[in-house]
Amino acid sequence: MIELNATLIAQILNFLILVAILRALAYKPVAKMLQQRADKIQETIDKANSDKKAAEDTLAQYKSQLADAQKRAQEIVDKAEITARQEREALVAETKKEIDRMKQNAQLEIQNERDRAFDQMKAEIVSLSLAAAEKIVAKNLSSKENDKLVSDFISGLDKNMFEDAN
Amino acid sequence: MEHIGVRETVQFMGLTFNWETLCMTWLAMAIVIIISCLAVKSLSIIPKGWQNFVEIIVVWLHGQLENMMGKRGKMFAPFIVSLFLFLLTCNLLGLIPTLASPTNDLNTTLGLALLVVCMVHFFGLYFKGGHYIAHFFQPFPPFVIINMIEEIAKPITLAFRLFGNILAGEILIIVLLHLLPIWMPIPSVLWLGFSIFISCVHAVIFTMLSMAYLGNAVKE
């Protein structure tokens, strides 16, 4: 069962030949493939990290731009509000001035009307008084003298009497 | 082996060779080379099939080499990978009916063990020089006797462990077939299953021990 002979040397040689063949045929390509795979994985991880960083940078940039735009929009809205308010106040003041002016015109016109009415009434009173006086007084006076008499009488009257009647 | 213990020999140039052992060795070498060819036929980034199998073995052994031998381990990788694949194929070959393991011959196992031990001493001297010789005398000079016994025991145990297990396995296969009638195949089947496990385990053990001995010599 146990006999050592030249097979010992033959087996050592056989095995060394096998090592040489396998090294050239199998080990080198497989080792190269393992290295390639490790490199590719490392490259993929590095690329993923750098992509992530670039995406984060872009996001931060967009966020800051958005904040800027919002601030500017707010400024525009505030300015517009102020302008609108100022215009509205100017318009209100203008309208008030117009109303005052119209009021004054109306008052002037009323005064004019009152004076005219007063004059008219004066003339009617003169003629009515003359007619009444004619009936009572026997003497037949001339129209001109009559007018002068009555006008003096009425002028002597207090104008306040008519104005209180307002 | 038709008769247990009898090996057929041939004479060549005045030297005696065990013919069956040589033929089975060449057959095992052919199988290993064919598997390797299949593995590297179409290498792809995502491995499948034989490439996957060979890559599993290579990656595992790379890890062990780095563990035991540090950075210098990479140069031994082809040797260790070939050793493992060769031993695995040899041990499993004997379980096929009418074939025999090359490792049931002491010449094979002793040859491999002597090769490994010679490599250990050669590379120990190459990388460490005087320190390598000095370490035999650590921690005290009388320890050289114990270290020498250890260095002689290494190839002997390495060879006989593998030889004994594989030969005994084969002998028992024959004995069981002779002892049991044809209608009781169960013990033979169980023993065959166990032998498959033992074949794989001993390939691993031989390879790991070789790496350990090389690591002792080569590690910084």
Short mmCIF file of C-alpha atoms in Angstrom, two decimals:
data_model
loop_
_atom_site.label_atom_id
_atom_site.label_comp_id
_atom_site.label_asym_id
_atom_site.label_seq_id
_atom_site.Cartn_x
_atom_site.Cartn_y
_atom_site.Cartn_z
CA MET A 1 0.00 0.00 0.00
CA ILE A 2 2.78 2.36 0.84
CA GLU A 3 5.60 2.29 -1.65
CA LEU A 4 7.55 5.37 -2.58
CA ASN A 5 8.97 5.36 -6.07
CA ALA A 6 9.62 7.71 -8.94
CA THR A 7 5.95 8.62 -8.96
CA LEU A 8 6.83 11.12 -6.22
CA ILE A 9 8.95 13.17 -8.61
CA ALA A 10 6.44 12.71 -11.41
CA GLN A 11 3.61 14.06 -9.27
CA ILE A 12 5.64 17.11 -8.22
CA LEU A 13 6.40 17.82 -11.88
CA ASN A 14 2.77 17.24 -12.86
CA PHE A 15 1.60 19.69 -10.26
CA LEU A 16 4.13 22.37 -11.21
CA ILE A 17 3.06 22.07 -14.84
CA LEU A 18 -0.56 22.46 -13.70
CA VAL A 19 0.31 25.60 -11.73
CA ALA A 20 2.02 27.12 -14.77
CA ILE A 21 -0.90 26.33 -17.07
CA LEU A 22 -3.57 27.58 -14.66
CA ARG A 23 -1.67 30.75 -13.89
CA ALA A 24 -1.49 31.72 -17.54
CA LEU A 25 -4.87 30.40 -18.56
CA ALA A 26 -7.21 31.11 -15.67
CA TYR A 27 -5.69 33.01 -12.79
CA LYS A 28 -4.54 36.08 -14.69
CA PRO A 29 -7.86 36.76 -16.49
CA VAL A 30 -9.89 36.15 -13.33
CA ALA A 31 -7.67 38.40 -11.21
CA LYS A 32 -7.89 41.09 -13.87
CA MET A 33 -11.68 40.80 -13.93
CA LEU A 34 -11.85 41.05 -10.13
CA GLN A 35 -9.73 44.19 -10.22
CA GLN A 36 -11.87 45.64 -13.01
CA ARG A 37 -15.03 44.99 -11.05
CA ALA A 38 -13.64 46.58 -7.90
CA ASP A 39 -12.52 49.64 -9.91
CA LYS A 40 -15.89 49.94 -11.62
CA ILE A 41 -17.74 49.78 -8.31
CA GLN A 42 -15.44 52.39 -6.83
CA GLU A 43 -15.93 54.59 -9.89
CA THR A 44 -19.71 54.23 -9.68
CA ILE A 45 -19.69 55.13 -6.00
CA ASP A 46 -17.46 58.17 -6.62
CA LYS A 47 -19.64 59.33 -9.50
CA ALA A 48 -22.80 58.90 -7.42
CA ASN A 49 -21.26 60.97 -4.62
CA SER A 50 -20.19 63.76 -6.96
CA ASP A 51 -23.59 63.75 -8.71
CA LYS A 52 -25.30 64.01 -5.34
CA LYS A 53 -23.09 66.92 -4.39
CA ALA A 54 -23.79 68.70 -7.70
CA ALA A 55 -27.53 68.16 -7.24
CA GLU A 56 -27.37 69.60 -3.72
CA ASP A 57 -25.47 72.65 -4.99
CA THR A 58 -28.04 73.23 -7.75
CA LEU A 59 -30.89 72.89 -5.27
CA ALA A 60 -29.30 75.43 -2.91
CA GLN A 61 -28.79 77.82 -5.83
CA TYR A 62 -32.42 77.48 -6.95
CA LYS A 63 -33.65 78.02 -3.41
CA SER A 64 -31.67 81.24 -3.03
CA GLN A 65 -32.90 82.47 -6.42
CA LEU A 66 -36.47 81.76 -5.41
CA ALA A 67 -36.03 83.64 -2.14
CA ASP A 68 -34.62 86.65 -4.06
CA ALA A 69 -37.53 86.63 -6.51
CA GLN A 70 -40.07 86.49 -3.70
CA LYS A 71 -38.41 89.40 -1.91
CA ARG A 72 -38.43 91.50 -5.06
CA ALA A 73 -42.08 90.67 -5.75
CA GLN A 74 -42.98 91.73 -2.22
CA GLU A 75 -41.16 95.04 -2.73
CA ILE A 76 -43.06 95.70 -5.96
CA VAL A 77 -46.39 94.98 -4.29
CA ASP A 78 -45.60 97.32 -1.38
CA LYS A 79 -44.56 100.12 -3.69
CA ALA A 80 -47.74 99.73 -5.76
CA GLU A 81 -49.85 99.86 -2.62
CA ILE A 82 -48.23 103.10 -1.50
CA THR A 83 -48.70 104.68 -4.92
CA ALA A 84 -52.36 103.66 -5.05
CA ARG A 85 -52.99 105.06 -1.62
CA GLN A 86 -51.34 108.40 -2.51
CA GLU A 87 -53.40 108.68 -5.70
CA ARG A 88 -56.58 107.92 -3.85
CA GLU A 89 -55.88 110.63 -1.27
CA ALA A 90 -55.12 113.16 -4.01
CA LEU A 91 -58.39 112.33 -5.74
CA VAL A 92 -60.34 112.71 -2.50
CA ALA A 93 -58.76 116.10 -1.80
CA GLU A 94 -59.54 117.25 -5.36
CA THR A 95 -63.17 116.19 -5.04
CA LYS A 96 -63.51 117.99 -1.73
CA LYS A 97 -62.12 121.19 -3.27
CA GLU A 98 -64.61 120.89 -6.14
CA ILE A 99 -67.47 120.44 -3.71
CA ASP A 100 -66.45 123.54 -1.77
CA ARG A 101 -66.24 125.56 -4.94
CA MET A 102 -69.68 124.42 -6.02
CA LYS A 103 -71.05 125.26 -2.59
CA GLN A 104 -69.64 128.76 -2.82
CA ASN A 105 -71.12 129.25 -6.31
CA ALA A 106 -74.47 128.08 -5.12
CA GLN A 107 -74.39 130.46 -2.19
CA LEU A 108 -73.47 133.37 -4.46
CA GLU A 109 -76.33 132.51 -6.76
CA ILE A 110 -78.76 132.31 -3.85
CA GLN A 111 -77.63 135.72 -2.71
CA ASN A 112 -78.15 137.12 -6.20
CA GLU A 113 -81.61 135.60 -6.40
CA ARG A 114 -82.48 137.02 -3.03
CA ASP A 115 -81.35 140.50 -4.08
CA ARG A 116 -83.38 140.28 -7.28
CA ALA A 117 -86.39 139.05 -5.44
CA PHE A 118 -85.96 141.89 -2.97
CA ASP A 119 -85.78 144.43 -5.78
CA GLN A 120 -88.85 142.96 -7.44
CA MET A 121 -90.76 143.00 -4.20
CA LYS A 122 -89.65 146.58 -3.65
CA ALA A 123 -91.13 147.63 -7.01
CA GLU A 124 -94.40 145.77 -6.36
CA ILE A 125 -94.74 147.30 -2.91
CA VAL A 126 -94.12 150.73 -4.43
CA SER A 127 -96.91 150.29 -6.97
CA LEU A 128 -99.28 148.66 -4.44
CA SER A 129 -98.67 151.42 -1.92
CA LEU A 130 -99.21 154.06 -4.56
CA ALA A 131 -102.47 152.50 -5.60
CA ALA A 132 -103.61 152.32 -1.99
CA ALA A 133 -102.42 155.85 -1.28
CA GLU A 134 -104.17 157.10 -4.40
CA LYS A 135 -107.40 155.83 -3.12
CA ILE A 136 -106.96 157.41 0.30
CA VAL A 137 -105.26 160.74 -0.63
CA ALA A 138 -107.40 163.12 -2.59
CA LYS A 139 -104.59 164.89 -4.32
CA ASN A 140 -103.56 163.28 -7.67
CA LEU A 141 -99.77 163.14 -7.53
CA SER A 142 -97.48 162.60 -10.56
CA SER A 143 -95.94 159.20 -10.90
CA LYS A 144 -92.37 160.41 -10.53
CA GLU A 145 -92.92 162.15 -7.22
CA ASN A 146 -94.83 159.15 -5.95
CA ASP A 147 -91.95 156.75 -6.74
CA LYS A 148 -89.42 158.99 -5.06
CA LEU A 149 -91.52 159.26 -1.87
CA VAL A 150 -92.08 155.59 -1.48
CA SER A 151 -88.45 154.64 -2.40
CA ASP A 152 -87.08 156.93 0.29
CA PHE A 153 -89.51 155.38 2.78
CA ILE A 154 -88.47 151.82 1.91
CA SER A 155 -84.71 152.60 1.91
CA GLY A 156 -85.16 153.93 5.36
CA LEU A 157 -86.39 150.46 6.40
CA ASP A 158 -83.90 148.13 8.13
CA LYS A 159 -82.57 145.66 5.60
CA ASN A 160 -82.15 143.30 8.49
CA MET A 161 -85.92 142.81 8.58
CA PHE A 162 -85.73 140.83 5.32
CA GLU A 163 -82.56 138.99 6.12
CA ASP A 164 -83.91 137.65 9.42
CA ALA A 165 -86.78 136.21 7.42
CA ASN A 166 -84.32 133.77 5.77
CA MET B 1 -7.52 -1.14 -7.22
CA GLU B 2 -8.88 -4.57 -7.99
CA HIS B 3 -6.94 -6.00 -5.10
CA ILE B 4 -6.58 -3.69 -2.17
CA GLY B 5 -2.98 -2.73 -1.68
CA VAL B 6 -1.71 -3.85 -5.07
CA ARG B 7 -0.72 -1.12 -7.48
CA GLU B 8 0.05 -1.68 -11.09
CA THR B 9 3.42 -0.24 -12.00
CA VAL B 10 5.27 0.58 -15.22
CA GLN B 11 8.97 0.86 -15.80
CA PHE B 12 10.36 3.80 -17.73
CA MET B 13 14.02 4.59 -18.08
CA GLY B 14 14.79 2.30 -15.12
CA LEU B 15 12.30 4.07 -12.88
CA THR B 16 9.09 2.63 -11.46
CA PHE B 17 5.87 4.58 -11.80
CA ASN B 18 2.40 3.80 -10.45
CA TRP B 19 0.49 3.80 -13.67
CA GLU B 20 -3.04 4.25 -12.29
CA THR B 21 -1.95 7.19 -10.15
CA LEU B 22 -0.34 8.91 -13.13
CA CYS B 23 -3.36 8.38 -15.38
CA MET B 24 -5.77 9.65 -12.76
CA THR B 25 -3.52 12.65 -12.14
CA TRP B 26 -3.55 13.55 -15.81
CA LEU B 27 -7.33 13.11 -15.85
CA ALA B 28 -7.69 15.43 -12.83
CA MET B 29 -5.40 18.01 -14.45
CA ALA B 30 -7.48 17.87 -17.63
CA ILE B 31 -10.70 18.40 -15.66
CA VAL B 32 -9.26 21.38 -13.80
CA ILE B 33 -7.97 22.94 -17.02
CA ILE B 34 -11.33 22.43 -18.75
CA ILE B 35 -13.19 24.07 -15.83
CA SER B 36 -10.79 27.02 -15.97
CA CYS B 37 -11.27 27.38 -19.72
CA LEU B 38 -15.03 27.37 -19.28
CA ALA B 39 -14.70 29.99 -16.56
CA VAL B 40 -12.67 32.49 -18.59
CA LYS B 41 -14.38 31.84 -21.92
CA SER B 42 -16.60 34.93 -21.74
CA LEU B 43 -15.66 37.04 -18.76
CA SER B 44 -18.35 39.49 -17.76
CA ILE B 45 -18.66 42.08 -15.04
CA ILE B 46 -21.61 40.15 -13.62
CA PRO B 47 -20.35 36.58 -13.25
CA LYS B 48 -22.45 33.56 -13.92
CA GLY B 49 -21.91 29.81 -14.24
CA TRP B 50 -18.34 28.48 -14.07
CA GLN B 51 -16.92 32.02 -13.87
CA ASN B 52 -18.94 32.52 -10.70
CA PHE B 53 -17.65 29.24 -9.20
CA VAL B 54 -14.01 29.95 -9.93
CA GLU B 55 -14.38 33.56 -8.78
CA ILE B 56 -15.87 32.45 -5.46
CA ILE B 57 -12.83 30.24 -4.87
CA VAL B 58 -10.35 32.91 -5.96
CA VAL B 59 -11.95 35.65 -3.86
CA TRP B 60 -12.10 33.40 -0.78
CA LEU B 61 -8.47 32.34 -1.14
CA HIS B 62 -7.39 35.96 -1.76
CA GLY B 63 -9.02 36.88 1.52
CA GLN B 64 -7.29 34.07 3.39
CA LEU B 65 -3.92 34.88 1.82
CA GLU B 66 -4.22 38.52 2.79
CA ASN B 67 -5.20 37.46 6.31
CA MET B 68 -2.34 35.03 6.82
CA MET B 69 0.47 36.49 4.75
CA GLY B 70 -0.22 40.19 4.49
CA LYS B 71 0.80 42.01 1.34
CA ARG B 72 3.27 39.36 0.12
CA GLY B 73 0.42 36.86 -0.12
CA LYS B 74 -0.64 37.90 -3.59
CA MET B 75 2.37 36.22 -5.23
CA PHE B 76 1.34 32.82 -3.87
CA ALA B 77 -2.23 33.10 -5.12
CA PRO B 78 -1.83 31.09 -8.37
CA PHE B 79 -0.07 28.27 -6.49
CA ILE B 80 -2.68 28.12 -3.73
CA VAL B 81 -5.63 28.37 -6.12
CA SER B 82 -4.21 25.57 -8.28
CA LEU B 83 -3.49 23.48 -5.19
CA PHE B 84 -7.06 23.81 -3.96
CA LEU B 85 -8.71 23.08 -7.31
CA PHE B 86 -6.35 20.15 -7.98
CA LEU B 87 -6.91 18.56 -4.57
CA LEU B 88 -10.67 19.04 -4.75
CA THR B 89 -10.82 17.33 -8.13
CA CYS B 90 -8.41 14.54 -7.08
CA ASN B 91 -10.32 13.69 -3.92
CA LEU B 92 -13.71 13.67 -5.64
CA LEU B 93 -12.40 11.61 -8.55
CA GLY B 94 -12.12 8.47 -6.41
CA LEU B 95 -15.82 8.47 -5.66
CA ILE B 96 -16.67 7.76 -9.28
CA PRO B 97 -16.96 4.02 -9.88
CA THR B 98 -13.96 2.45 -11.70
CA LEU B 99 -11.87 5.59 -11.09
CA ALA B 100 -9.44 6.19 -8.23
CA SER B 101 -8.11 9.26 -6.45
CA PRO B 102 -4.55 10.19 -7.26
CA THR B 103 -4.33 11.17 -3.61
CA ASN B 104 -4.80 7.61 -2.43
CA ASP B 105 -1.11 7.22 -3.33
CA LEU B 106 1.41 8.41 -0.79
CA ASN B 107 3.63 9.59 -3.64
CA THR B 108 1.11 12.28 -4.59
CA THR B 109 0.43 13.60 -1.11
CA LEU B 110 4.04 13.40 -0.01
CA GLY B 111 5.10 15.11 -3.23
CA LEU B 112 2.74 17.99 -2.64
CA ALA B 113 3.64 18.23 1.07
CA LEU B 114 7.38 18.28 0.32
CA LEU B 115 6.80 20.90 -2.37
CA VAL B 116 4.95 23.12 0.11
CA VAL B 117 7.56 22.68 2.87
CA CYS B 118 10.43 23.38 0.47
CA MET B 119 8.65 26.54 -0.64
CA VAL B 120 8.16 27.56 3.01
CA HIS B 121 11.85 27.26 3.83
CA PHE B 122 13.01 28.76 0.55
CA PHE B 123 10.82 31.85 0.80
CA GLY B 124 11.47 32.17 4.52
CA LEU B 125 15.18 32.43 3.81
CA TYR B 126 14.58 34.65 0.76
CA PHE B 127 12.43 37.22 2.57
CA LYS B 128 13.85 37.07 6.07
CA GLY B 129 17.36 35.72 5.67
CA GLY B 130 19.20 35.38 8.93
CA HIS B 131 16.12 36.18 10.99
CA TYR B 132 14.48 33.03 9.65
CA ILE B 133 17.25 30.83 10.95
CA ALA B 134 17.36 32.80 14.17
CA HIS B 135 13.69 32.19 14.90
CA PHE B 136 14.36 28.47 15.26
CA PHE B 137 16.38 29.31 18.34
CA GLN B 138 13.63 31.44 19.95
CA PRO B 139 12.95 31.87 22.86
CA PHE B 140 15.83 29.77 24.15
CA PRO B 141 18.54 27.92 22.13
CA PRO B 142 17.50 24.44 23.35
CA PHE B 143 14.15 25.05 21.65
CA VAL B 144 15.85 24.29 18.36
CA ILE B 145 15.26 20.60 19.03
CA ILE B 146 11.50 21.12 19.39
CA ASN B 147 11.41 23.40 16.34
CA MET B 148 13.29 20.82 14.29
CA ILE B 149 10.85 18.10 15.28
CA GLU B 150 8.04 20.43 14.28
CA GLU B 151 9.62 21.18 10.90
CA ILE B 152 10.02 17.46 10.18
CA ALA B 153 6.51 16.69 11.38
CA LYS B 154 4.95 19.28 9.08
CA PRO B 155 5.35 17.48 5.73
CA ILE B 156 4.80 14.05 7.31
CA THR B 157 1.48 15.00 8.91
CA LEU B 158 0.38 16.99 5.88
CA ALA B 159 1.02 14.01 3.58
CA PHE B 160 -0.31 11.22 5.78
CA ARG B 161 -3.45 13.07 6.88
CA LEU B 162 -4.66 13.41 3.31
CA PHE B 163 -3.35 10.00 2.19
CA GLY B 164 -4.92 8.12 5.10
CA ASN B 165 -8.34 9.74 4.84
CA ILE B 166 -8.71 9.31 1.10
CA LEU B 167 -7.30 5.75 0.96
CA ALA B 168 -9.42 4.62 3.90
CA GLY B 169 -12.49 6.12 2.27
CA GLU B 170 -11.83 4.19 -0.94
CA ILE B 171 -11.12 0.94 0.89
CA LEU B 172 -14.35 1.24 2.83
CA ILE B 173 -16.33 1.80 -0.36
CA ILE B 174 -14.99 -1.50 -1.71
CA VAL B 175 -15.47 -3.32 1.61
CA LEU B 176 -19.05 -2.11 2.02
CA LEU B 177 -19.91 -3.22 -1.50
CA HIS B 178 -18.45 -6.67 -0.77
CA LEU B 179 -20.06 -7.02 2.65
CA LEU B 180 -23.59 -5.92 1.93
CA PRO B 181 -26.04 -7.64 -0.41
CA ILE B 182 -27.36 -5.83 -3.43
CA TRP B 183 -30.74 -5.16 -1.85
CA MET B 184 -29.20 -3.14 1.03
CA PRO B 185 -27.50 -0.18 -0.63
CA ILE B 186 -28.14 2.34 2.16
CA PRO B 187 -24.85 2.16 4.09
CA SER B 188 -22.89 2.42 0.85
CA VAL B 189 -24.88 5.46 -0.19
CA LEU B 190 -24.43 7.08 3.23
CA TRP B 191 -20.71 6.39 3.15
CA LEU B 192 -20.46 7.84 -0.37
CA GLY B 193 -22.24 11.02 0.75
CA PHE B 194 -19.90 11.32 3.72
CA SER B 195 -16.92 10.76 1.44
CA ILE B 196 -17.96 13.69 -0.75
CA PHE B 197 -17.96 15.90 2.35
CA ILE B 198 -14.62 14.50 3.51
CA SER B 199 -13.05 15.09 0.10
CA CYS B 200 -14.01 18.76 0.14
CA VAL B 201 -12.96 19.21 3.76
CA HIS B 202 -9.51 17.70 3.20
CA ALA B 203 -8.87 19.85 0.17
CA VAL B 204 -9.66 22.86 2.37
CA ILE B 205 -7.53 21.59 5.26
CA PHE B 206 -4.46 20.92 3.12
CA THR B 207 -4.75 24.35 1.49
CA MET B 208 -5.31 26.21 4.77
CA LEU B 209 -2.37 24.48 6.46
CA SER B 210 -0.13 25.27 3.49
CA MET B 211 -1.18 28.90 3.74
CA ALA B 212 -0.55 28.89 7.48
CA TYR B 213 2.97 27.46 7.09
CA LEU B 214 3.74 29.92 4.29
CA GLY B 215 2.35 32.73 6.40
CA ASN B 216 4.69 31.86 9.25
CA ALA B 217 7.64 32.14 6.93
CA VAL B 218 6.59 35.11 4.86
CA LYS B 219 4.55 37.45 7.07
CA GLU B 220 6.32 40.57 8.29
#
